[in-house]
Short mmCIF file of C-alpha atoms and ligand atoms in Angstrom, two decimals:
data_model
loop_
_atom_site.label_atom_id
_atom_site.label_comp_id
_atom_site.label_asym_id
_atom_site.label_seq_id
_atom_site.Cartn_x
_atom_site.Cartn_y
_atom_site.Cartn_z
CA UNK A 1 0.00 0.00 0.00
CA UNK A 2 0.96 3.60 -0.48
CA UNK A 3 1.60 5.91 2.18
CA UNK A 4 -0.26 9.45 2.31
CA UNK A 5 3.66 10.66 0.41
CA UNK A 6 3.50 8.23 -2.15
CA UNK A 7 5.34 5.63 -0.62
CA UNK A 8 5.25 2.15 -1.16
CA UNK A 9 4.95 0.20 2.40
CA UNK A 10 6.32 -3.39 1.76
CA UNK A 11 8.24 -4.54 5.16
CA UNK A 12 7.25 -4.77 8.71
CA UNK A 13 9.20 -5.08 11.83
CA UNK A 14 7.86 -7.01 14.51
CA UNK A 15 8.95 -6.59 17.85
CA UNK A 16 8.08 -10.14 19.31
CA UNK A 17 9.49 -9.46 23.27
CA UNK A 18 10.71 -7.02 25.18
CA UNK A 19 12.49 -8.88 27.14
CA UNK A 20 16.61 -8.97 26.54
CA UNK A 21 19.32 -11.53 27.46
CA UNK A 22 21.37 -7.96 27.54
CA UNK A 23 21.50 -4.18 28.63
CA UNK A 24 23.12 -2.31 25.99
CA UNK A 25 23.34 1.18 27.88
CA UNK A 26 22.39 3.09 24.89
CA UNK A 27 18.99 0.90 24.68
CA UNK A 28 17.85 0.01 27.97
CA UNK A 29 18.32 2.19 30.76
CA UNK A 30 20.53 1.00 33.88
CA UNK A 31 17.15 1.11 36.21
CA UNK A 32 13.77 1.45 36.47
CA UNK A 33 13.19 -1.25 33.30
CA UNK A 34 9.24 -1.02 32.06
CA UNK A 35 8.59 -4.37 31.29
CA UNK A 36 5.16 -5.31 29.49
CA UNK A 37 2.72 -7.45 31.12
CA UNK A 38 2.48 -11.25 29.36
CA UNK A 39 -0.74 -10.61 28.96
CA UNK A 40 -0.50 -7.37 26.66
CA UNK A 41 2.51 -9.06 24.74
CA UNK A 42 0.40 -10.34 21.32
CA UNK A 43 0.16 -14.30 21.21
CA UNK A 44 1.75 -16.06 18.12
CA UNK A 45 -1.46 -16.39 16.17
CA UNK A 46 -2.47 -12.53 16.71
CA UNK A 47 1.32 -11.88 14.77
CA UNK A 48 0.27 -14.02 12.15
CA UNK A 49 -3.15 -12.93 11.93
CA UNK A 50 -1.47 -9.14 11.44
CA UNK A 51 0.49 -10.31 8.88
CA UNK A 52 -2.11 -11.83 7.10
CA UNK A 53 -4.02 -8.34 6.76
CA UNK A 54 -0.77 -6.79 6.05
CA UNK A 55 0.14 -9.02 3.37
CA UNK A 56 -3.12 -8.15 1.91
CA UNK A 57 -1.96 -4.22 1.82
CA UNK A 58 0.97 -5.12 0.19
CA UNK A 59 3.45 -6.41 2.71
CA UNK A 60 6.12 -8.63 1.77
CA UNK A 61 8.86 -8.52 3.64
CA UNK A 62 8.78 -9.17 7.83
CA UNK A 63 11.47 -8.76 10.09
CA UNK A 64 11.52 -10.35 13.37
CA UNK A 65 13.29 -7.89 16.54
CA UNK A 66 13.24 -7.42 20.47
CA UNK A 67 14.02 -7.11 23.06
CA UNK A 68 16.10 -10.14 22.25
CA UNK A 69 13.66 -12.44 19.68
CA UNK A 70 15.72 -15.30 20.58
CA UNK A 71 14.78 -15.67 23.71
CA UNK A 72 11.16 -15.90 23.09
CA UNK A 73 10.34 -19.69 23.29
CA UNK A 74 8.87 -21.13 20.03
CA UNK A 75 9.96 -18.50 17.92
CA UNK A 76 10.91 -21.09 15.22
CA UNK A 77 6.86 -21.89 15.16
CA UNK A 78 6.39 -18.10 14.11
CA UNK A 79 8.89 -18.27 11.14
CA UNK A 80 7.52 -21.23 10.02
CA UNK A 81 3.75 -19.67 10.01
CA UNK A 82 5.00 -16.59 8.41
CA UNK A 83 6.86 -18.29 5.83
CA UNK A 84 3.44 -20.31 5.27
CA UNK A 85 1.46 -16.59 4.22
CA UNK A 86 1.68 -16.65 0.49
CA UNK A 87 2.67 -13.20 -0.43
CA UNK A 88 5.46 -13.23 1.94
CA UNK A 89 8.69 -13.28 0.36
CA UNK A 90 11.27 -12.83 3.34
CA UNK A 91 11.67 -13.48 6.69
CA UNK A 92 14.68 -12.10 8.63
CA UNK A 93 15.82 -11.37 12.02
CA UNK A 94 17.57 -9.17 14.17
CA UNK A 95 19.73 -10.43 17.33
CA UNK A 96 22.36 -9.37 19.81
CA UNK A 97 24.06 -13.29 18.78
CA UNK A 98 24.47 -14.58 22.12
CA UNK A 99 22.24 -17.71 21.49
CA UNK A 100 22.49 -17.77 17.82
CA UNK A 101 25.36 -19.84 17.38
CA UNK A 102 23.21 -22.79 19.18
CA UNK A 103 19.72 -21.88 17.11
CA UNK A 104 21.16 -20.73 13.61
CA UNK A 105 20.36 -24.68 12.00
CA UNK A 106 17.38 -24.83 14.09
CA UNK A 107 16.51 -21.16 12.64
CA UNK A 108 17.24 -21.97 8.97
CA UNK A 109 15.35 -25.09 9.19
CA UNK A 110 12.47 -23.13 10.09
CA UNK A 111 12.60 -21.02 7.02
CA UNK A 112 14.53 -17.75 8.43
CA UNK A 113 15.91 -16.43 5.27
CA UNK A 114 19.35 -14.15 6.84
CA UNK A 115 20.08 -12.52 10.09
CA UNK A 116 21.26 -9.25 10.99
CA UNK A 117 23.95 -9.25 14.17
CA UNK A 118 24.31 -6.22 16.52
CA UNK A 119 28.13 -6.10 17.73
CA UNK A 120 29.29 -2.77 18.77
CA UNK A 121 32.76 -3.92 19.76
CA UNK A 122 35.27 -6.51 19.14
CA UNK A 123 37.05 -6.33 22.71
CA UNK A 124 35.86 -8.67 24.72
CA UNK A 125 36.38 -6.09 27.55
CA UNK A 126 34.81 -3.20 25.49
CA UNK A 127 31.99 -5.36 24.39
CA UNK A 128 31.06 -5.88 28.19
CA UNK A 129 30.91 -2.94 29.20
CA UNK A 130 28.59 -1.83 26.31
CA UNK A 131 25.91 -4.65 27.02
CA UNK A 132 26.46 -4.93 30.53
CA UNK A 133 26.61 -8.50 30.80
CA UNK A 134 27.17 -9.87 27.11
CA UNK A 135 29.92 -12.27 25.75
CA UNK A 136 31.62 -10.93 22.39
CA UNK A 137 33.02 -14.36 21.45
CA UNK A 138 29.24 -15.96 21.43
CA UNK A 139 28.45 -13.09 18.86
CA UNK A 140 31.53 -14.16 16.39
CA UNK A 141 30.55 -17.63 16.92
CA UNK A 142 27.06 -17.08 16.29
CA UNK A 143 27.82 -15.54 12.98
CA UNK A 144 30.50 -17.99 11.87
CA UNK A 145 27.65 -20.68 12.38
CA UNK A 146 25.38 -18.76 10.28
CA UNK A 147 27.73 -18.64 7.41
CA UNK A 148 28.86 -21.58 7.90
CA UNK A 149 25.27 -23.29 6.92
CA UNK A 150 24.28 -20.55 4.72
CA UNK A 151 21.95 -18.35 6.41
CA UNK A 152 23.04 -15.46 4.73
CA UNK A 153 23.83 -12.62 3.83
CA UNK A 154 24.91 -11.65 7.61
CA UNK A 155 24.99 -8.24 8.09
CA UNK A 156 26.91 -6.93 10.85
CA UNK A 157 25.00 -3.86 12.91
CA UNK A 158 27.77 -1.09 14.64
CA UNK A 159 25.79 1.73 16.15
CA UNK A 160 29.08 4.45 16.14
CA UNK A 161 29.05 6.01 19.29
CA UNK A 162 32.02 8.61 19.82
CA UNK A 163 34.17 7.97 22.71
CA UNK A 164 33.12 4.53 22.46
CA UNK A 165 34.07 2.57 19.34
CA UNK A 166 34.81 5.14 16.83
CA UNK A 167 38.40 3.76 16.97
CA UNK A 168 37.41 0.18 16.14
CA UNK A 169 36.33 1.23 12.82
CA UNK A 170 39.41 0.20 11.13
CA UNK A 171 38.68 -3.08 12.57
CA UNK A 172 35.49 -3.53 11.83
CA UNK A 173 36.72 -2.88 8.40
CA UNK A 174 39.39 -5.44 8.46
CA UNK A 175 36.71 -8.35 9.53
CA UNK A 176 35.12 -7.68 5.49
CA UNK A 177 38.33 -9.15 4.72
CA UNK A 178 38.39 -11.78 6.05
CA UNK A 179 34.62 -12.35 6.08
CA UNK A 180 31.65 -12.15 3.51
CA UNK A 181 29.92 -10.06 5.91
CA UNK A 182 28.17 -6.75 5.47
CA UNK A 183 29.65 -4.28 8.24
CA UNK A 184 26.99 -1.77 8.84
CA UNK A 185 27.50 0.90 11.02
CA UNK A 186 24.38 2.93 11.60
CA UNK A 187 23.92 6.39 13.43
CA UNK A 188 23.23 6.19 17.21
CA UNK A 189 19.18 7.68 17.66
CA UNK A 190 18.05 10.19 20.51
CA UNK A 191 15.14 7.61 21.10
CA UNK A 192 14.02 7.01 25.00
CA UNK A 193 16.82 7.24 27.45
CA UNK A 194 19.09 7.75 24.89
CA UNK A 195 18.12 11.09 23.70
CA UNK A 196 19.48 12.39 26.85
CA UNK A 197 23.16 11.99 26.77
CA UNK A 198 22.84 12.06 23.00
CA UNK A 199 24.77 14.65 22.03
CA UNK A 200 27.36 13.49 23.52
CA UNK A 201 28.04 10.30 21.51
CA UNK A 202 26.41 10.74 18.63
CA UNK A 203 28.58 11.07 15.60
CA UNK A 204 28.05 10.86 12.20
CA UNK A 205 28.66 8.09 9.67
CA UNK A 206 30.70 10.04 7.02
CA UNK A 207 33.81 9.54 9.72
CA UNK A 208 34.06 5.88 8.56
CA UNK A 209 34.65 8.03 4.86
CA UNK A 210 37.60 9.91 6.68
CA UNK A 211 38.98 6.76 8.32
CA UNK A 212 38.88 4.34 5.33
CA UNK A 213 39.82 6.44 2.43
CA UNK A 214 40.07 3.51 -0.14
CA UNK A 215 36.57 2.49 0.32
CA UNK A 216 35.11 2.01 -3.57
CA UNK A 217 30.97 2.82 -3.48
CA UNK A 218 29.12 0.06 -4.39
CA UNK A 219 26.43 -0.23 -7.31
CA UNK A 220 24.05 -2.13 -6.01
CA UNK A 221 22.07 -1.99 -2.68
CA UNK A 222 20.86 -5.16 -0.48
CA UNK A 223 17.64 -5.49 0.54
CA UNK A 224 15.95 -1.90 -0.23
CA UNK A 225 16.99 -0.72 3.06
CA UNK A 226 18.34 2.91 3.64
CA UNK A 227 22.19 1.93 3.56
CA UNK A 228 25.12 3.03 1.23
CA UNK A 229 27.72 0.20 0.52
CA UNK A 230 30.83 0.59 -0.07
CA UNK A 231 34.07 -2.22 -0.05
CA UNK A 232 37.82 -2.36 0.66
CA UNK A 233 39.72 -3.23 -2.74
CA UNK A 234 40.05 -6.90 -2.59
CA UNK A 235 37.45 -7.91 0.31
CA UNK A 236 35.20 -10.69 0.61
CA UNK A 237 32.72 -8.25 2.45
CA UNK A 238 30.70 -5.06 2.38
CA UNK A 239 31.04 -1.88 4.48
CA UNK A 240 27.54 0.05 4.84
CA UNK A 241 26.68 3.46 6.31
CA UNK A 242 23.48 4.39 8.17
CA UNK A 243 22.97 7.93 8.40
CA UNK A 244 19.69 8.30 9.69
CA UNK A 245 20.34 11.36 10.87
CA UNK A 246 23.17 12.91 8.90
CA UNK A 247 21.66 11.72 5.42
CA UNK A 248 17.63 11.60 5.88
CA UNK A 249 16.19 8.95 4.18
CA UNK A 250 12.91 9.45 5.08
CA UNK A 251 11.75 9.52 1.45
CA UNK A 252 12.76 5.98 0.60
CA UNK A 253 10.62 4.82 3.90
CA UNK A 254 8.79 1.55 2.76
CA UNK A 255 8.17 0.29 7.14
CA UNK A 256 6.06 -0.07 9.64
CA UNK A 257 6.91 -1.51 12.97
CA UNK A 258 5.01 -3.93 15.47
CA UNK A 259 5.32 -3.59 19.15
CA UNK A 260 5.39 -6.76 21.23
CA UNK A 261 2.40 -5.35 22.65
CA UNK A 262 -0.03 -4.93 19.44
CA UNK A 263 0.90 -1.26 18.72
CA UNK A 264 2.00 -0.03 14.41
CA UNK A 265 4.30 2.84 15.00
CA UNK A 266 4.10 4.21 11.97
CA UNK A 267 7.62 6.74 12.23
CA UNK A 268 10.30 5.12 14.49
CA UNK A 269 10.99 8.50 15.69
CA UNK A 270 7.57 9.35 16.25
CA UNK A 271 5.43 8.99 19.27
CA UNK A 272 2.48 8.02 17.61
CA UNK A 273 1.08 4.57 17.73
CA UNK A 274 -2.34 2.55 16.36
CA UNK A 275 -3.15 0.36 18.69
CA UNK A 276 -4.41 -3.21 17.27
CA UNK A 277 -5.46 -4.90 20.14
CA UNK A 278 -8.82 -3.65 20.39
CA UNK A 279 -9.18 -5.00 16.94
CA UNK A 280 -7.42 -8.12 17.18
CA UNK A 281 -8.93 -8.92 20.73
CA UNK A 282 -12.63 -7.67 21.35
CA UNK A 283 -13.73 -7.43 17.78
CA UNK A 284 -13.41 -3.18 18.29
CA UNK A 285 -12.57 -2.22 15.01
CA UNK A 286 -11.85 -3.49 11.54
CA UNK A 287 -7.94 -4.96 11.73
CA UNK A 288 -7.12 -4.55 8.16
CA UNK A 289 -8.66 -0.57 8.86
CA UNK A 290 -6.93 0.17 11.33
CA UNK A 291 -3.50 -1.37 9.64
CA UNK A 292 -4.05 0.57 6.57
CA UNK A 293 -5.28 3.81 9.11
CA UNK A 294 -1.59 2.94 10.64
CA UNK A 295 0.43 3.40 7.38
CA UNK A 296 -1.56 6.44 6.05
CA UNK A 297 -0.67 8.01 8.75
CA UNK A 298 3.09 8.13 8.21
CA UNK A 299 4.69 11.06 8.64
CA UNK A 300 6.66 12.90 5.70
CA UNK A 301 9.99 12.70 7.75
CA UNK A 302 11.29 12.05 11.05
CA UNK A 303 12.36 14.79 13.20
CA UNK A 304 14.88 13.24 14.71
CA UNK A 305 18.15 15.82 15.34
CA UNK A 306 15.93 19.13 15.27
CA UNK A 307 15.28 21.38 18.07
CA UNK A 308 13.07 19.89 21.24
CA UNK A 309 12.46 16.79 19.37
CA UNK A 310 12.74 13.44 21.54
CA UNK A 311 10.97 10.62 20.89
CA UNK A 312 9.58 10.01 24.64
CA UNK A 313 7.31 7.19 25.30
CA UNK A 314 9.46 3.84 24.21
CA UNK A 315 12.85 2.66 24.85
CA UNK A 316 14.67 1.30 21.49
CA UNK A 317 13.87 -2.37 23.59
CA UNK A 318 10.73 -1.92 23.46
CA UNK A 319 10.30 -0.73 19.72
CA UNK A 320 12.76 -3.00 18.54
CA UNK A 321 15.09 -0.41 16.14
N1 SAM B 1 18.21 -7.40 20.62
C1 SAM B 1 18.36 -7.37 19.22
C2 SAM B 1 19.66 -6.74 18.82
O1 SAM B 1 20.30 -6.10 19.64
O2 SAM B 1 20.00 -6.88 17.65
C3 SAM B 1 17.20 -6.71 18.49
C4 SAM B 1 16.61 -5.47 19.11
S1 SAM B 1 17.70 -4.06 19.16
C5 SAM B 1 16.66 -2.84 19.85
C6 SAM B 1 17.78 -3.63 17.43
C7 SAM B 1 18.87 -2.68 17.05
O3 SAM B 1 18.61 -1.40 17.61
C8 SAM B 1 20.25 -3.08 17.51
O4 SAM B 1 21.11 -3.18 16.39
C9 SAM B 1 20.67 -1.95 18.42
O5 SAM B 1 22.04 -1.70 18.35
C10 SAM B 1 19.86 -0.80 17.86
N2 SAM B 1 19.67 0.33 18.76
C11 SAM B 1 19.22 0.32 20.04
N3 SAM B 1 19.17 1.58 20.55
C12 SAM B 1 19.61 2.41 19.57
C13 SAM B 1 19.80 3.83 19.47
N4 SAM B 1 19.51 4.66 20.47
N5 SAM B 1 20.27 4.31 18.31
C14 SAM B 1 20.56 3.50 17.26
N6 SAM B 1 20.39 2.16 17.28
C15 SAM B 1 19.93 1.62 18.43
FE1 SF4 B 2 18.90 -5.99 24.09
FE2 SF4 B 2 19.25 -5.47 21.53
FE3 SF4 B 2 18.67 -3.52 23.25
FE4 SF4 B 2 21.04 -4.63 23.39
S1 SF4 B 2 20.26 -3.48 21.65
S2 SF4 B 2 19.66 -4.22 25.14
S3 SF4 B 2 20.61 -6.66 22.82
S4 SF4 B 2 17.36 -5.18 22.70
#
């Protein structure tokens, strides 16, 4: 379906927990986690019966987030009953990696079609600190498995924070040589917590332009998403940059995100939400309305980055980036 800005809407994120195996500091704040009652979190069938109506509007594409979607049990039953919607042509996944290592064949099996693997840091030490409690090695090993059986492509997610792992970029770099991996490294967001100490981490993706001068820009892009790609001469993988606030892409927008709890968001940056659950639960409401309500009401452009904006009432954790 087309958005009120002549956008085509063809992939939705679902957010299938809020619950995390981790506490990356720029996601989830240190106290005072909001976690959602079981009963508001939307059973398996309610996902797929979204889908279903979505598919109808011209959804094609689903991505499966957190919280940590690993750690919801089952979740192999959900990408099989996606993958059973005709009209759906991918189904893909975002994880922190701690567990995927043990659930990649499992995954595959399943249908999952490629992963995407957040890893802010390759020290062990750095990596700890970032996520609290998280162990980097798991994460490598998690997407050695994955390539290992084909459940590619893997793309790597960096969110570049300054002070933090802006000098591991050259590494990062260095790992597309050795593997076919897509190293993304995507703007941190002022969204929940983080929009307070924003400012000052937040730097801009054209400093991985400065660092690796011999990156070659590539033709093609993967997967419609907002990245540039780029590649060291002579590497096996891709380098891709994520400004999504230095280089607004809000005009290529083709998503629409799920909460765990039954919400669309229609702007990740916005505040506004259509709820489904009086729809999908008491028969308020026409589902495949209020879905196509959801997606007409996408905003032009975020306003991420401009004067007073913050994006208040979610946590990344619980929208599920
Ligand atoms: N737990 C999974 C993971 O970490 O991949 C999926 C959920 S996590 C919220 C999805 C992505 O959002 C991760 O790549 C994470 O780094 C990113 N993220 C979280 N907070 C962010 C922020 N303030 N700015 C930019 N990206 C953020
Ligand atoms: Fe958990 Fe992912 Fe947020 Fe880290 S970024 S706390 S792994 S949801």
């Amino acid at each position: 379906m087309q958005d009120s800005y002549n956008r085509q809407v063809e992939y939705m994120r679902i957010s299938v927990t809020d619950r995390c195996n981790l506490r990356c500091f720029y996601c989830m704040p240190e106290q005072g986690i909001c976690k959602m009652d079981h009963r508001d979190v939307l059973r398996y069938e309610e996902i797929l019966r979204v889908v279903r109506e979505g598919v109808r509007l011209g959804i094609s594409r689903i991505r499966l987030t957190g919280g940590e979607p690993l750690i919801r049990p089952g979740i192999e039953s959900l990408i099989r009953g996606i993958k059973a919607i005709e009209g759906i042509q991918e189904v893909s996944l975002t994880t922190n990696g701690q567990l995927l290592a043990d659930m990649a064949e499992s995954l595959k099996e399943a249908g999952l079609d490629r992963v995407n693997v957040s890893l802010d840091s390759l020290s062990p030490e750095k990596y700890k600190e970032i996520t609290r409690v998280g162990d980097v090695q798991r994460v490598l090993d998690g997407i050695k498995k994955c390539l290992e059986i084909g459940l590619s492509p893997v793309k790597v997610n960096v969110v570049l924070m300054k002070g933090i792992n802006d000098d591991e970029i050259e590494a990062f770099a260095r790992l597309t040589m050795i593997l076919p991996v897509s190293v993304r490294f995507i703007e941190l967001m002022p969204i929940g917590h983080a929009s307070h100490w924003f400012k000052k981490r937040y730097i801009s993706t054209d400093i991985v332009l400065d660092k690796l001068p011999h990156l070659i820009r590539e033709g093609k892009t993967i997967g419609g998403g907002p990245a540039v790609y780029y590649r060291l001469p002579e590497a096996v993988g891709t380098i891709g940059l994520i400004g999504a606030l230095s280089h607004n892409f809000c005009d290529r927008c083709n998503r629409v995100r799920l909460t765990a709890d039954g919400r669309i968001k229609p702007c990740l940056h916005s505040d506004l939400e259509v709820d489904l659950k009086p729809a999908l639960r008491e028969g308020r409401g026409d589902l495949a309305h209020e879905l196509a309500r959801a997606i007409s009401l996408k905003p032009e452009s975020h306003s991420m980055g401009q004067a007073g904006s913050m994006n208040g009432n979610r946590d990344m954790y619980q929208i599920g980036g």
